[in-house]
Amino acid sequence: MNEWLSGFDYRKRIVIDNTYVDSNLSNFPVYVKIHQDTDIGSNAQSDGDDIRFTSGTGMLLPHEEETFSVRSGSGSGNFWVKVPTIKSSTGTVIYLYYGNGSATDGQNVSNVWDANFRGVWHLSGSTLHTTDSTSNKNVGTNNNGVAATTGKADGGGAFNGSNTNIYVTPDSSLNFSTILTVSTWVYITNESVPYQAAVTQRVDCGG
């Protein structure tokens, strides 16, 4: 058993199922969803400030809290945790700690997303949040008609497929000279409307 994180009364063991991992991953942000957990709801701080994550060997892991709330004694929340190594050959163990009344907010948001991530927008919250979780701080500065709505992980943005958009001011961190991967979660409510997820990149070439 790994060493217990000092100052915390409780923990839960989480196993990342290797059957969903095609090859070994390094420094990978894992989505952890807490859903109506009465143990956490009864013993964690109401804002989740005392929630921490460690590796199977006890190393503290960077995490980002999208949301956390306690209702009727049950805790629910959405977290992203940077796991150093996820194996395809066997389950990877991490621990979720809670139960420390004196703990302050332990998030380390920008370190969850390394330099390979140029922008991460969760669009979470009852009021639409267009902040960028990476250290690049590519904030959506012009929310043109996009409304807050429910999402797969937490909140989301409702686009009408026509003239709504979120604009991010051009920044050098968003210039790419190699292959670019874009990942989105999209829920289509009307198949008769042409929906399109796209990234437009402007490349300035010197003369």
CSV table of C-alpha atoms in Angstrom, one decimal:
chain,number,residue,atom,x,y,z
A,1,MET,CA,0.0,0.0,0.0
A,2,ASN,CA,1.3,3.4,-0.9
A,3,GLU,CA,2.0,6.1,1.8
A,4,TRP,CA,-1.1,8.0,3.0
A,5,LEU,CA,-1.3,11.6,2.0
A,6,SER,CA,-0.7,13.6,5.3
A,7,GLY,CA,-3.6,15.5,6.8
A,8,PHE,CA,-6.4,13.7,4.9
A,9,ASP,CA,-8.8,11.3,6.6
A,10,TYR,CA,-10.3,9.5,3.6
A,11,ARG,CA,-9.4,8.3,0.1
A,12,LYS,CA,-10.9,6.3,-2.7
A,13,ARG,CA,-9.0,4.0,-5.1
A,14,ILE,CA,-9.6,4.6,-8.8
A,15,VAL,CA,-8.4,2.1,-11.4
A,16,ILE,CA,-8.1,3.3,-15.1
A,17,ASP,CA,-9.2,0.3,-17.1
A,18,ASN,CA,-6.4,-0.7,-19.5
A,19,THR,CA,-8.8,-2.4,-21.9
A,20,TYR,CA,-9.6,1.2,-23.1
A,21,VAL,CA,-5.9,2.1,-23.5
A,22,ASP,CA,-4.4,1.3,-26.9
A,23,SER,CA,-0.8,2.1,-26.0
A,24,ASN,CA,1.1,3.5,-23.0
A,25,LEU,CA,0.4,7.2,-22.3
A,26,SER,CA,2.6,9.8,-20.6
A,27,ASN,CA,1.4,12.9,-18.6
A,28,PHE,CA,-2.2,12.3,-19.8
A,29,PRO,CA,-5.1,14.4,-18.5
A,30,VAL,CA,-7.8,12.0,-17.2
A,31,TYR,CA,-11.4,13.0,-16.7
A,32,VAL,CA,-12.7,12.0,-13.2
A,33,LYS,CA,-16.4,12.3,-12.6
A,34,ILE,CA,-17.8,12.2,-9.0
A,35,HIS,CA,-21.5,11.4,-9.1
A,36,GLN,CA,-23.7,11.6,-6.0
A,37,ASP,CA,-21.1,10.1,-3.7
A,38,THR,CA,-22.3,10.2,-0.1
A,39,ASP,CA,-18.9,9.4,1.4
A,40,ILE,CA,-17.4,12.4,-0.3
A,41,GLY,CA,-20.5,14.5,0.3
A,42,SER,CA,-20.4,13.9,4.0
A,43,ASN,CA,-16.7,14.3,4.6
A,44,ALA,CA,-15.2,16.7,1.9
A,45,GLN,CA,-15.4,20.5,2.1
A,46,SER,CA,-18.5,21.8,0.3
A,47,ASP,CA,-16.4,23.6,-2.4
A,48,GLY,CA,-14.0,20.6,-2.9
A,49,ASP,CA,-10.9,22.6,-1.8
A,50,ASP,CA,-9.7,19.5,0.1
A,51,ILE,CA,-9.9,17.1,-2.8
A,52,ARG,CA,-6.5,15.8,-4.0
A,53,PHE,CA,-5.3,13.1,-6.3
A,54,THR,CA,-2.1,11.0,-6.0
A,55,SER,CA,-0.5,8.3,-8.1
A,56,GLY,CA,-0.5,4.7,-7.0
A,57,THR,CA,2.9,5.3,-5.3
A,58,GLY,CA,1.7,8.4,-3.4
A,59,MET,CA,2.9,11.2,-5.7
A,60,LEU,CA,0.7,14.3,-5.7
A,61,LEU,CA,-0.9,14.9,-9.1
A,62,PRO,CA,-1.9,18.2,-10.7
A,63,HIS,CA,-5.6,18.6,-11.0
A,64,GLU,CA,-8.3,21.0,-12.3
A,65,GLU,CA,-11.7,21.2,-10.7
A,66,GLU,CA,-14.4,22.2,-13.2
A,67,THR,CA,-17.2,21.9,-10.6
A,68,PHE,CA,-17.9,20.4,-7.2
A,69,SER,CA,-21.0,20.7,-5.1
A,70,VAL,CA,-22.7,18.9,-2.2
A,71,ARG,CA,-26.5,18.4,-2.2
A,72,SER,CA,-28.5,16.4,0.3
A,73,GLY,CA,-25.3,14.8,1.6
A,74,SER,CA,-24.0,13.7,-1.8
A,75,GLY,CA,-20.9,15.1,-3.6
A,76,SER,CA,-20.8,15.5,-7.3
A,77,GLY,CA,-18.0,17.1,-9.4
A,78,ASN,CA,-15.9,17.1,-12.6
A,79,PHE,CA,-12.1,17.0,-12.4
A,80,TRP,CA,-9.2,16.6,-14.7
A,81,VAL,CA,-6.1,14.9,-13.4
A,82,LYS,CA,-2.6,14.7,-15.0
A,83,VAL,CA,-1.5,11.1,-14.7
A,84,PRO,CA,2.3,10.5,-15.3
A,85,THR,CA,1.9,7.0,-16.9
A,86,ILE,CA,-1.1,5.1,-18.0
A,87,LYS,CA,-0.4,1.5,-19.1
A,88,SER,CA,-2.1,-0.5,-21.8
A,89,SER,CA,-1.0,-3.8,-20.2
A,90,THR,CA,-2.5,-3.4,-16.7
A,91,GLY,CA,-4.9,-1.1,-14.8
A,92,THR,CA,-3.4,2.2,-13.6
A,93,VAL,CA,-4.2,3.1,-10.0
A,94,ILE,CA,-4.7,6.6,-8.7
A,95,TYR,CA,-6.2,7.8,-5.4
A,96,LEU,CA,-8.7,10.5,-4.6
A,97,TYR,CA,-8.2,12.0,-1.2
A,98,TYR,CA,-10.7,14.1,0.9
A,99,GLY,CA,-11.5,15.0,4.4
A,100,ASN,CA,-9.2,17.8,5.5
A,101,GLY,CA,-11.1,20.7,7.0
A,102,SER,CA,-8.0,23.0,7.0
A,103,ALA,CA,-7.0,22.4,3.4
A,104,THR,CA,-7.0,25.3,0.9
A,105,ASP,CA,-7.7,25.1,-2.9
A,106,GLY,CA,-5.1,22.6,-4.2
A,107,GLN,CA,-5.7,23.0,-7.9
A,108,ASN,CA,-2.7,23.3,-10.3
A,109,VAL,CA,-4.7,24.0,-13.5
A,110,SER,CA,-2.1,25.1,-16.0
A,111,ASN,CA,0.1,22.1,-15.1
A,112,VAL,CA,-2.6,19.6,-16.0
A,113,TRP,CA,-2.3,20.7,-19.6
A,114,ASP,CA,1.3,20.7,-20.9
A,115,ALA,CA,2.9,22.7,-23.7
A,116,ASN,CA,1.3,20.4,-26.3
A,117,PHE,CA,-2.1,21.8,-25.4
A,118,ARG,CA,-2.5,25.3,-27.0
A,119,GLY,CA,-6.0,25.9,-25.7
A,120,VAL,CA,-8.6,24.0,-23.5
A,121,TRP,CA,-12.1,25.4,-23.3
A,122,HIS,CA,-14.5,23.6,-21.1
A,123,LEU,CA,-17.4,26.0,-21.6
A,124,SER,CA,-18.6,25.1,-18.1
A,125,GLY,CA,-20.9,26.7,-15.6
A,126,SER,CA,-24.5,27.9,-15.4
A,127,THR,CA,-23.1,31.1,-17.0
A,128,LEU,CA,-20.9,30.3,-20.0
A,129,HIS,CA,-17.2,30.3,-19.2
A,130,THR,CA,-14.8,30.8,-22.1
A,131,THR,CA,-11.6,30.7,-20.1
A,132,ASP,CA,-8.6,28.8,-21.4
A,133,SER,CA,-7.3,26.2,-18.9
A,134,THR,CA,-3.7,26.2,-20.4
A,135,SER,CA,-1.0,28.7,-19.4
A,136,ASN,CA,-1.5,30.4,-22.8
A,137,LYS,CA,-4.7,32.0,-21.5
A,138,ASN,CA,-6.4,32.2,-24.9
A,139,VAL,CA,-9.7,33.4,-23.5
A,140,GLY,CA,-12.8,33.6,-25.7
A,141,THR,CA,-13.3,37.3,-25.7
A,142,ASN,CA,-16.4,37.6,-27.8
A,143,ASN,CA,-19.2,35.2,-27.1
A,144,ASN,CA,-21.5,35.9,-30.1
A,145,GLY,CA,-24.9,34.4,-29.1
A,146,VAL,CA,-23.7,31.2,-27.5
A,147,ALA,CA,-25.8,30.3,-24.5
A,148,ALA,CA,-24.8,28.2,-21.5
A,149,THR,CA,-26.4,24.7,-21.5
A,150,THR,CA,-25.9,21.3,-20.0
A,151,GLY,CA,-22.9,19.2,-21.3
A,152,LYS,CA,-21.4,15.8,-21.2
A,153,ALA,CA,-19.0,16.6,-18.5
A,154,ASP,CA,-20.3,19.7,-16.9
A,155,GLY,CA,-21.8,22.7,-18.7
A,156,GLY,CA,-21.6,23.4,-22.4
A,157,GLY,CA,-22.3,26.0,-25.1
A,158,ALA,CA,-25.4,25.9,-27.3
A,159,PHE,CA,-24.6,26.9,-30.9
A,160,ASN,CA,-27.3,27.3,-33.5
A,161,GLY,CA,-25.2,26.0,-36.4
A,162,SER,CA,-25.5,29.2,-38.3
A,163,ASN,CA,-24.4,32.5,-36.8
A,164,THR,CA,-23.3,31.9,-33.2
A,165,ASN,CA,-19.6,31.6,-32.3
A,166,ILE,CA,-16.9,32.2,-29.8
A,167,TYR,CA,-14.0,34.3,-30.9
A,168,VAL,CA,-10.4,33.9,-29.6
A,169,THR,CA,-8.0,36.7,-30.3
A,170,PRO,CA,-5.1,35.5,-32.5
A,171,ASP,CA,-2.0,34.6,-30.5
A,172,SER,CA,1.4,33.1,-31.4
A,173,SER,CA,0.6,30.1,-29.2
A,174,LEU,CA,-2.1,29.2,-31.8
A,175,ASN,CA,0.2,29.2,-34.8
A,176,PHE,CA,1.0,25.7,-35.9
A,177,SER,CA,3.6,24.3,-38.2
A,178,THR,CA,3.0,20.6,-37.6
A,179,ILE,CA,0.0,18.3,-37.4
A,180,LEU,CA,-2.9,19.6,-35.3
A,181,THR,CA,-5.4,17.5,-33.4
A,182,VAL,CA,-8.7,19.0,-32.4
A,183,SER,CA,-11.0,17.2,-29.9
A,184,THR,CA,-14.6,18.3,-29.2
A,185,TRP,CA,-17.7,16.8,-27.6
A,186,VAL,CA,-20.7,17.7,-29.8
A,187,TYR,CA,-24.3,16.8,-29.2
A,188,ILE,CA,-26.5,17.4,-32.3
A,189,THR,CA,-30.1,18.2,-31.5
A,190,ASN,CA,-31.4,18.7,-35.1
A,191,GLU,CA,-30.0,16.5,-37.8
A,192,SER,CA,-31.6,18.6,-40.5
A,193,VAL,CA,-29.3,21.6,-39.7
A,194,PRO,CA,-25.8,21.3,-41.1
A,195,TYR,CA,-23.4,21.3,-38.1
A,196,GLN,CA,-19.7,21.7,-38.6
A,197,ALA,CA,-16.8,21.7,-36.2
A,198,ALA,CA,-13.9,23.6,-37.7
A,199,VAL,CA,-10.6,25.3,-36.9
A,200,THR,CA,-9.4,28.0,-39.1
A,201,GLN,CA,-5.6,28.8,-39.0
A,202,ARG,CA,-4.0,31.8,-40.5
A,203,VAL,CA,-0.4,31.3,-41.6
A,204,ASP,CA,1.7,34.4,-42.2
A,205,CYS,CA,4.6,33.7,-44.6
A,206,GLY,CA,7.6,36.0,-44.7
A,207,GLY,CA,8.6,37.3,-48.2
